[in-house]
């Protein structure tokens, strides 16, 4: 069985930047420990926008410029980046909540083997849940899990709601 850890958008803007929260800051040490101890391949997603973000459909509903490619806020959190660099990882840029390319990347890397997929990251109620549901739809027989101690939502209430949604969709949440 091939094991994959998906590190979702632990970028500066989501940790302590334009969309940062105290809860996001609070998961960094847990996320680093998870990355360092994970036995398998690691893929990190990067929320990636352009300067015209405000004019996009997403930007009109969330009018906070964030994760503009090439800016400091687009970069991975320094501690998480150090842990990822130590282990080795592949980066996947995505221009919206969920990565439609992620399933094919996992399928290719699994090489026909069954996949175990674990997700951690930010924000639980937007990008983590979106990627988890895409992966569950693509790999309905695979074990997919989320480590809630390594995730944070826009608010604690939305974090918990997203965890319940994922549980309802047969994603293991612990």
mmCIF file with all atom_site columns, C-alpha atoms in Angstrom:
data_model
loop_
_atom_site.group_PDB
_atom_site.id
_atom_site.type_symbol
_atom_site.label_atom_id
_atom_site.label_alt_id
_atom_site.label_comp_id
_atom_site.label_asym_id
_atom_site.label_entity_id
_atom_site.label_seq_id
_atom_site.pdbx_PDB_ins_code
_atom_site.Cartn_x
_atom_site.Cartn_y
_atom_site.Cartn_z
_atom_site.occupancy
_atom_site.B_iso_or_equiv
_atom_site.pdbx_formal_charge
_atom_site.auth_seq_id
_atom_site.auth_comp_id
_atom_site.auth_asym_id
_atom_site.auth_atom_id
_atom_site.pdbx_PDB_model_num
ATOM 1   C CA . UNK A 1 1   ? 0.000   0.000  0.000   1.00 0.00 ? 1   UNK A CA 1
ATOM 2   C CA . UNK A 1 2   ? 1.265   3.461  -0.919  1.00 0.00 ? 2   UNK A CA 1
ATOM 3   C CA . UNK A 1 3   ? 0.851   6.115  1.760   1.00 0.00 ? 3   UNK A CA 1
ATOM 4   C CA . UNK A 1 4   ? 0.334   9.792  0.984   1.00 0.00 ? 4   UNK A CA 1
ATOM 5   C CA . UNK A 1 5   ? 0.226   12.831 3.231   1.00 0.00 ? 5   UNK A CA 1
ATOM 6   C CA . UNK A 1 6   ? -1.444  15.843 1.648   1.00 0.00 ? 6   UNK A CA 1
ATOM 7   C CA . UNK A 1 7   ? -0.363  19.093 3.307   1.00 0.00 ? 7   UNK A CA 1
ATOM 8   C CA . UNK A 1 8   ? -3.040  21.563 2.274   1.00 0.00 ? 8   UNK A CA 1
ATOM 9   C CA . UNK A 1 9   ? -2.141  25.250 1.920   1.00 0.00 ? 9   UNK A CA 1
ATOM 10  C CA . UNK A 1 10  ? -0.061  25.818 5.058   1.00 0.00 ? 10  UNK A CA 1
ATOM 11  C CA . UNK A 1 11  ? 1.040   29.098 3.540   1.00 0.00 ? 11  UNK A CA 1
ATOM 12  C CA . UNK A 1 12  ? 1.960   32.317 5.283   1.00 0.00 ? 12  UNK A CA 1
ATOM 13  C CA . UNK A 1 13  ? -1.241  34.149 4.314   1.00 0.00 ? 13  UNK A CA 1
ATOM 14  C CA . UNK A 1 14  ? -3.350  31.407 5.939   1.00 0.00 ? 14  UNK A CA 1
ATOM 15  C CA . UNK A 1 15  ? -1.190  31.099 9.054   1.00 0.00 ? 15  UNK A CA 1
ATOM 16  C CA . UNK A 1 16  ? -0.325  34.632 10.123  1.00 0.00 ? 16  UNK A CA 1
ATOM 17  C CA . UNK A 1 17  ? -0.955  36.725 7.023   1.00 0.00 ? 17  UNK A CA 1
ATOM 18  C CA . UNK A 1 18  ? -4.019  38.310 5.457   1.00 0.00 ? 18  UNK A CA 1
ATOM 19  C CA . UNK A 1 19  ? -6.293  35.354 6.330   1.00 0.00 ? 19  UNK A CA 1
ATOM 20  C CA . UNK A 1 20  ? -4.380  34.028 9.338   1.00 0.00 ? 20  UNK A CA 1
ATOM 21  C CA . UNK A 1 21  ? -5.953  33.006 12.640  1.00 0.00 ? 21  UNK A CA 1
ATOM 22  C CA . UNK A 1 22  ? -4.644  32.109 16.095  1.00 0.00 ? 22  UNK A CA 1
ATOM 23  C CA . UNK A 1 23  ? -5.922  28.567 15.495  1.00 0.00 ? 23  UNK A CA 1
ATOM 24  C CA . UNK A 1 24  ? -3.842  28.295 12.307  1.00 0.00 ? 24  UNK A CA 1
ATOM 25  C CA . UNK A 1 25  ? -0.732  29.443 14.167  1.00 0.00 ? 25  UNK A CA 1
ATOM 26  C CA . UNK A 1 26  ? -1.579  26.852 16.812  1.00 0.00 ? 26  UNK A CA 1
ATOM 27  C CA . UNK A 1 27  ? -1.382  23.837 14.471  1.00 0.00 ? 27  UNK A CA 1
ATOM 28  C CA . UNK A 1 28  ? 2.102   24.487 13.093  1.00 0.00 ? 28  UNK A CA 1
ATOM 29  C CA . UNK A 1 29  ? 4.033   22.372 15.613  1.00 0.00 ? 29  UNK A CA 1
ATOM 30  C CA . UNK A 1 30  ? 1.588   19.454 15.224  1.00 0.00 ? 30  UNK A CA 1
ATOM 31  C CA . UNK A 1 31  ? 1.834   19.701 11.444  1.00 0.00 ? 31  UNK A CA 1
ATOM 32  C CA . UNK A 1 32  ? 5.632   19.686 11.562  1.00 0.00 ? 32  UNK A CA 1
ATOM 33  C CA . UNK A 1 33  ? 5.661   16.605 13.810  1.00 0.00 ? 33  UNK A CA 1
ATOM 34  C CA . UNK A 1 34  ? 3.206   14.854 11.458  1.00 0.00 ? 34  UNK A CA 1
ATOM 35  C CA . UNK A 1 35  ? 5.346   15.664 8.409   1.00 0.00 ? 35  UNK A CA 1
ATOM 36  C CA . UNK A 1 36  ? 8.557   14.545 10.120  1.00 0.00 ? 36  UNK A CA 1
ATOM 37  C CA . UNK A 1 37  ? 7.048   11.234 11.280  1.00 0.00 ? 37  UNK A CA 1
ATOM 38  C CA . UNK A 1 38  ? 4.984   10.345 8.204   1.00 0.00 ? 38  UNK A CA 1
ATOM 39  C CA . UNK A 1 39  ? 5.999   7.122  6.502   1.00 0.00 ? 39  UNK A CA 1
ATOM 40  C CA . UNK A 1 40  ? 5.165   7.732  2.865   1.00 0.00 ? 40  UNK A CA 1
ATOM 41  C CA . UNK A 1 41  ? 5.108   10.329 0.120   1.00 0.00 ? 41  UNK A CA 1
ATOM 42  C CA . UNK A 1 42  ? 4.202   13.931 0.840   1.00 0.00 ? 42  UNK A CA 1
ATOM 43  C CA . UNK A 1 43  ? 2.413   16.347 -1.451  1.00 0.00 ? 43  UNK A CA 1
ATOM 44  C CA . UNK A 1 44  ? 1.883   19.990 -0.479  1.00 0.00 ? 44  UNK A CA 1
ATOM 45  C CA . UNK A 1 45  ? -0.777  22.081 -2.157  1.00 0.00 ? 45  UNK A CA 1
ATOM 46  C CA . UNK A 1 46  ? -0.280  25.791 -2.705  1.00 0.00 ? 46  UNK A CA 1
ATOM 47  C CA . UNK A 1 47  ? -3.255  28.096 -3.051  1.00 0.00 ? 47  UNK A CA 1
ATOM 48  C CA . UNK A 1 48  ? -2.116  30.198 -5.990  1.00 0.00 ? 48  UNK A CA 1
ATOM 49  C CA . UNK A 1 49  ? -3.674  33.416 -7.226  1.00 0.00 ? 49  UNK A CA 1
ATOM 50  C CA . UNK A 1 50  ? -2.690  36.283 -9.510  1.00 0.00 ? 50  UNK A CA 1
ATOM 51  C CA . UNK A 1 51  ? -2.736  40.037 -9.017  1.00 0.00 ? 51  UNK A CA 1
ATOM 52  C CA . UNK A 1 52  ? -6.286  40.186 -10.436 1.00 0.00 ? 52  UNK A CA 1
ATOM 53  C CA . UNK A 1 53  ? -7.661  37.909 -7.698  1.00 0.00 ? 53  UNK A CA 1
ATOM 54  C CA . UNK A 1 54  ? -10.308 40.447 -6.632  1.00 0.00 ? 54  UNK A CA 1
ATOM 55  C CA . UNK A 1 55  ? -11.847 40.224 -10.132 1.00 0.00 ? 55  UNK A CA 1
ATOM 56  C CA . UNK A 1 56  ? -12.242 36.439 -10.011 1.00 0.00 ? 56  UNK A CA 1
ATOM 57  C CA . UNK A 1 57  ? -15.421 34.660 -8.923  1.00 0.00 ? 57  UNK A CA 1
ATOM 58  C CA . UNK A 1 58  ? -13.692 33.643 -5.679  1.00 0.00 ? 58  UNK A CA 1
ATOM 59  C CA . UNK A 1 59  ? -12.333 37.144 -5.109  1.00 0.00 ? 59  UNK A CA 1
ATOM 60  C CA . UNK A 1 60  ? -15.791 38.658 -5.442  1.00 0.00 ? 60  UNK A CA 1
ATOM 61  C CA . UNK A 1 61  ? -17.047 36.450 -2.600  1.00 0.00 ? 61  UNK A CA 1
ATOM 62  C CA . UNK A 1 62  ? -13.861 36.582 -0.527  1.00 0.00 ? 62  UNK A CA 1
ATOM 63  C CA . UNK A 1 63  ? -12.447 40.058 -1.214  1.00 0.00 ? 63  UNK A CA 1
ATOM 64  C CA . UNK A 1 64  ? -9.184  39.550 0.677   1.00 0.00 ? 64  UNK A CA 1
ATOM 65  C CA . UNK A 1 65  ? -6.103  39.356 -1.528  1.00 0.00 ? 65  UNK A CA 1
ATOM 66  C CA . UNK A 1 66  ? -4.065  36.314 -0.524  1.00 0.00 ? 66  UNK A CA 1
ATOM 67  C CA . UNK A 1 67  ? -1.560  33.798 -1.833  1.00 0.00 ? 67  UNK A CA 1
ATOM 68  C CA . UNK A 1 68  ? -0.584  35.814 -4.882  1.00 0.00 ? 68  UNK A CA 1
ATOM 69  C CA . UNK A 1 69  ? 2.137   33.801 -6.588  1.00 0.00 ? 69  UNK A CA 1
ATOM 70  C CA . UNK A 1 70  ? 5.574   35.172 -5.877  1.00 0.00 ? 70  UNK A CA 1
ATOM 71  C CA . UNK A 1 71  ? 4.576   37.154 -2.785  1.00 0.00 ? 71  UNK A CA 1
ATOM 72  C CA . UNK A 1 72  ? 5.693   36.390 0.747   1.00 0.00 ? 72  UNK A CA 1
ATOM 73  C CA . UNK A 1 73  ? 2.144   35.333 1.693   1.00 0.00 ? 73  UNK A CA 1
ATOM 74  C CA . UNK A 1 74  ? 2.143   32.654 -1.031  1.00 0.00 ? 74  UNK A CA 1
ATOM 75  C CA . UNK A 1 75  ? 5.140   30.892 0.500   1.00 0.00 ? 75  UNK A CA 1
ATOM 76  C CA . UNK A 1 76  ? 4.803   27.951 2.847   1.00 0.00 ? 76  UNK A CA 1
ATOM 77  C CA . UNK A 1 77  ? 5.096   28.681 6.560   1.00 0.00 ? 77  UNK A CA 1
ATOM 78  C CA . UNK A 1 78  ? 8.832   28.595 7.356   1.00 0.00 ? 78  UNK A CA 1
ATOM 79  C CA . UNK A 1 79  ? 8.651   25.797 9.940   1.00 0.00 ? 79  UNK A CA 1
ATOM 80  C CA . UNK A 1 80  ? 6.445   23.647 7.731   1.00 0.00 ? 80  UNK A CA 1
ATOM 81  C CA . UNK A 1 81  ? 8.712   24.300 4.745   1.00 0.00 ? 81  UNK A CA 1
ATOM 82  C CA . UNK A 1 82  ? 11.752  23.207 6.768   1.00 0.00 ? 82  UNK A CA 1
ATOM 83  C CA . UNK A 1 83  ? 10.001  19.977 7.775   1.00 0.00 ? 83  UNK A CA 1
ATOM 84  C CA . UNK A 1 84  ? 8.908   19.344 4.183   1.00 0.00 ? 84  UNK A CA 1
ATOM 85  C CA . UNK A 1 85  ? 12.393  20.038 2.827   1.00 0.00 ? 85  UNK A CA 1
ATOM 86  C CA . UNK A 1 86  ? 13.871  17.604 5.325   1.00 0.00 ? 86  UNK A CA 1
ATOM 87  C CA . UNK A 1 87  ? 11.484  14.842 4.184   1.00 0.00 ? 87  UNK A CA 1
ATOM 88  C CA . UNK A 1 88  ? 11.118  15.701 0.498   1.00 0.00 ? 88  UNK A CA 1
ATOM 89  C CA . UNK A 1 89  ? 7.818   16.583 -1.117  1.00 0.00 ? 89  UNK A CA 1
ATOM 90  C CA . UNK A 1 90  ? 6.059   17.506 -4.322  1.00 0.00 ? 90  UNK A CA 1
ATOM 91  C CA . UNK A 1 91  ? 4.273   20.842 -4.594  1.00 0.00 ? 91  UNK A CA 1
ATOM 92  C CA . UNK A 1 92  ? 0.978   21.245 -6.437  1.00 0.00 ? 92  UNK A CA 1
ATOM 93  C CA . UNK A 1 93  ? -0.326  24.702 -7.237  1.00 0.00 ? 93  UNK A CA 1
ATOM 94  C CA . UNK A 1 94  ? -4.092  25.140 -7.330  1.00 0.00 ? 94  UNK A CA 1
ATOM 95  C CA . UNK A 1 95  ? -6.117  28.199 -8.233  1.00 0.00 ? 95  UNK A CA 1
ATOM 96  C CA . UNK A 1 96  ? -9.197  27.309 -6.230  1.00 0.00 ? 96  UNK A CA 1
ATOM 97  C CA . UNK A 1 97  ? -10.258 25.367 -3.150  1.00 0.00 ? 97  UNK A CA 1
ATOM 98  C CA . UNK A 1 98  ? -9.690  21.808 -4.369  1.00 0.00 ? 98  UNK A CA 1
ATOM 99  C CA . UNK A 1 99  ? -7.057  20.468 -6.730  1.00 0.00 ? 99  UNK A CA 1
ATOM 100 C CA . UNK A 1 100 ? -8.551  18.536 -9.622  1.00 0.00 ? 100 UNK A CA 1
ATOM 101 C CA . UNK A 1 101 ? -4.988  17.431 -10.507 1.00 0.00 ? 101 UNK A CA 1
ATOM 102 C CA . UNK A 1 102 ? -4.305  15.817 -7.137  1.00 0.00 ? 102 UNK A CA 1
ATOM 103 C CA . UNK A 1 103 ? -6.083  12.499 -7.851  1.00 0.00 ? 103 UNK A CA 1
ATOM 104 C CA . UNK A 1 104 ? -4.100  11.906 -11.039 1.00 0.00 ? 104 UNK A CA 1
ATOM 105 C CA . UNK A 1 105 ? -0.835  12.721 -9.272  1.00 0.00 ? 105 UNK A CA 1
ATOM 106 C CA . UNK A 1 106 ? -1.670  10.218 -6.529  1.00 0.00 ? 106 UNK A CA 1
ATOM 107 C CA . UNK A 1 107 ? -2.826  7.615  -9.051  1.00 0.00 ? 107 UNK A CA 1
ATOM 108 C CA . UNK A 1 108 ? 0.457   7.955  -10.963 1.00 0.00 ? 108 UNK A CA 1
ATOM 109 C CA . UNK A 1 109 ? 2.605   7.835  -7.812  1.00 0.00 ? 109 UNK A CA 1
ATOM 110 C CA . UNK A 1 110 ? 0.687   4.831  -6.455  1.00 0.00 ? 110 UNK A CA 1
ATOM 111 C CA . UNK A 1 111 ? 1.528   2.897  -9.615  1.00 0.00 ? 111 UNK A CA 1
ATOM 112 C CA . UNK A 1 112 ? -1.493  0.629  -9.344  1.00 0.00 ? 112 UNK A CA 1
ATOM 113 C CA . UNK A 1 113 ? -1.118  -0.006 -5.610  1.00 0.00 ? 113 UNK A CA 1
ATOM 114 C CA . UNK A 1 114 ? -3.864  0.774  -3.143  1.00 0.00 ? 114 UNK A CA 1
ATOM 115 C CA . UNK A 1 115 ? -3.514  4.251  -1.631  1.00 0.00 ? 115 UNK A CA 1
ATOM 116 C CA . UNK A 1 116 ? -3.863  5.440  1.949   1.00 0.00 ? 116 UNK A CA 1
ATOM 117 C CA . UNK A 1 117 ? -4.374  9.213  1.958   1.00 0.00 ? 117 UNK A CA 1
ATOM 118 C CA . UNK A 1 118 ? -4.148  11.504 4.973   1.00 0.00 ? 118 UNK A CA 1
ATOM 119 C CA . UNK A 1 119 ? -4.801  15.244 4.886   1.00 0.00 ? 119 UNK A CA 1
ATOM 120 C CA . UNK A 1 120 ? -3.720  18.074 7.151   1.00 0.00 ? 120 UNK A CA 1
ATOM 121 C CA . UNK A 1 121 ? -3.764  21.822 6.660   1.00 0.00 ? 121 UNK A CA 1
ATOM 122 C CA . UNK A 1 122 ? -5.750  24.991 6.177   1.00 0.00 ? 122 UNK A CA 1
ATOM 123 C CA . UNK A 1 123 ? -8.535  25.903 6.116   1.00 0.00 ? 123 UNK A CA 1
ATOM 124 C CA . UNK A 1 124 ? -10.508 22.884 7.306   1.00 0.00 ? 124 UNK A CA 1
ATOM 125 C CA . UNK A 1 125 ? -13.824 24.298 6.128   1.00 0.00 ? 125 UNK A CA 1
ATOM 126 C CA . UNK A 1 126 ? -12.676 25.366 2.682   1.00 0.00 ? 126 UNK A CA 1
ATOM 127 C CA . UNK A 1 127 ? -9.603  23.763 1.121   1.00 0.00 ? 127 UNK A CA 1
ATOM 128 C CA . UNK A 1 128 ? -9.131  20.712 3.355   1.00 0.00 ? 128 UNK A CA 1
ATOM 129 C CA . UNK A 1 129 ? -12.745 19.580 2.995   1.00 0.00 ? 129 UNK A CA 1
ATOM 130 C CA . UNK A 1 130 ? -12.727 20.337 -0.755  1.00 0.00 ? 130 UNK A CA 1
ATOM 131 C CA . UNK A 1 131 ? -9.620  18.231 -1.368  1.00 0.00 ? 131 UNK A CA 1
ATOM 132 C CA . UNK A 1 132 ? -10.813 15.451 0.938   1.00 0.00 ? 132 UNK A CA 1
ATOM 133 C CA . UNK A 1 133 ? -14.116 15.167 -0.930  1.00 0.00 ? 133 UNK A CA 1
ATOM 134 C CA . UNK A 1 134 ? -12.434 15.229 -4.343  1.00 0.00 ? 134 UNK A CA 1
ATOM 135 C CA . UNK A 1 135 ? -10.105 12.445 -3.191  1.00 0.00 ? 135 UNK A CA 1
ATOM 136 C CA . UNK A 1 136 ? -12.956 10.403 -1.684  1.00 0.00 ? 136 UNK A CA 1
ATOM 137 C CA . UNK A 1 137 ? -14.870 10.672 -4.967  1.00 0.00 ? 137 UNK A CA 1
ATOM 138 C CA . UNK A 1 138 ? -11.817 9.554  -6.953  1.00 0.00 ? 138 UNK A CA 1
ATOM 139 C CA . UNK A 1 139 ? -10.724 6.819  -4.509  1.00 0.00 ? 139 UNK A CA 1
ATOM 140 C CA . UNK A 1 140 ? -13.965 5.552  -2.907  1.00 0.00 ? 140 UNK A CA 1
ATOM 141 C CA . UNK A 1 141 ? -12.372 2.302  -1.693  1.00 0.00 ? 141 UNK A CA 1
ATOM 142 C CA . UNK A 1 142 ? -9.248  3.910  -0.257  1.00 0.00 ? 142 UNK A CA 1
ATOM 143 C CA . UNK A 1 143 ? -8.853  4.880  3.363   1.00 0.00 ? 143 UNK A CA 1
ATOM 144 C CA . UNK A 1 144 ? -8.857  8.653  3.543   1.00 0.00 ? 144 UNK A CA 1
ATOM 145 C CA . UNK A 1 145 ? -8.290  10.394 6.854   1.00 0.00 ? 145 UNK A CA 1
ATOM 146 C CA . UNK A 1 146 ? -7.874  13.855 8.326   1.00 0.00 ? 146 UNK A CA 1
ATOM 147 C CA . UNK A 1 147 ? -5.826  14.640 11.426  1.00 0.00 ? 147 UNK A CA 1
ATOM 148 C CA . UNK A 1 148 ? -7.933  17.344 13.077  1.00 0.00 ? 148 UNK A CA 1
ATOM 149 C CA . UNK A 1 149 ? -5.050  18.374 15.360  1.00 0.00 ? 149 UNK A CA 1
ATOM 150 C CA . UNK A 1 150 ? -3.165  19.492 12.256  1.00 0.00 ? 150 UNK A CA 1
ATOM 151 C CA . UNK A 1 151 ? -6.038  21.508 10.764  1.00 0.00 ? 151 UNK A CA 1
ATOM 152 C CA . UNK A 1 152 ? -7.691  24.830 11.516  1.00 0.00 ? 152 UNK A CA 1
ATOM 153 C CA . UNK A 1 153 ? -10.738 26.461 10.036  1.00 0.00 ? 153 UNK A CA 1
ATOM 154 C CA . UNK A 1 154 ? -11.738 30.033 9.421   1.00 0.00 ? 154 UNK A CA 1
ATOM 155 C CA . UNK A 1 155 ? -13.387 29.781 12.848  1.00 0.00 ? 155 UNK A CA 1
ATOM 156 C CA . UNK A 1 156 ? -13.447 26.942 15.400  1.00 0.00 ? 156 UNK A CA 1
ATOM 157 C CA . UNK A 1 157 ? -17.149 26.431 14.632  1.00 0.00 ? 157 UNK A CA 1
ATOM 158 C CA . UNK A 1 158 ? -16.536 26.086 10.894  1.00 0.00 ? 158 UNK A CA 1
ATOM 159 C CA . UNK A 1 159 ? -13.590 23.756 11.578  1.00 0.00 ? 159 UNK A CA 1
ATOM 160 C CA . UNK A 1 160 ? -15.885 21.461 13.586  1.00 0.00 ? 160 UNK A CA 1
ATOM 161 C CA . UNK A 1 161 ? -18.649 21.650 10.974  1.00 0.00 ? 161 UNK A CA 1
ATOM 162 C CA . UNK A 1 162 ? -16.199 20.626 8.233   1.00 0.00 ? 162 UNK A CA 1
ATOM 163 C CA . UNK A 1 163 ? -14.956 17.712 10.332  1.00 0.00 ? 163 UNK A CA 1
ATOM 164 C CA . UNK A 1 164 ? -18.558 16.533 10.741  1.00 0.00 ? 164 UNK A CA 1
ATOM 165 C CA . UNK A 1 165 ? -19.153 16.874 6.990   1.00 0.00 ? 165 UNK A CA 1
ATOM 166 C CA . UNK A 1 166 ? -16.099 14.759 6.250   1.00 0.00 ? 166 UNK A CA 1
ATOM 167 C CA . UNK A 1 167 ? -17.151 12.137 8.797   1.00 0.00 ? 167 UNK A CA 1
ATOM 168 C CA . UNK A 1 168 ? -20.566 12.026 7.118   1.00 0.00 ? 168 UNK A CA 1
ATOM 169 C CA . UNK A 1 169 ? -18.819 11.306 3.824   1.00 0.00 ? 169 UNK A CA 1
ATOM 170 C CA . UNK A 1 170 ? -16.917 8.352  5.333   1.00 0.00 ? 170 UNK A CA 1
ATOM 171 C CA . UNK A 1 171 ? -13.614 10.128 5.738   1.00 0.00 ? 171 UNK A CA 1
ATOM 172 C CA . UNK A 1 172 ? -11.881 9.089  8.941   1.00 0.00 ? 172 UNK A CA 1
ATOM 173 C CA . UNK A 1 173 ? -11.365 12.059 11.245  1.00 0.00 ? 173 UNK A CA 1
ATOM 174 C CA . UNK A 1 174 ? -9.254  11.809 14.361  1.00 0.00 ? 174 UNK A CA 1
#
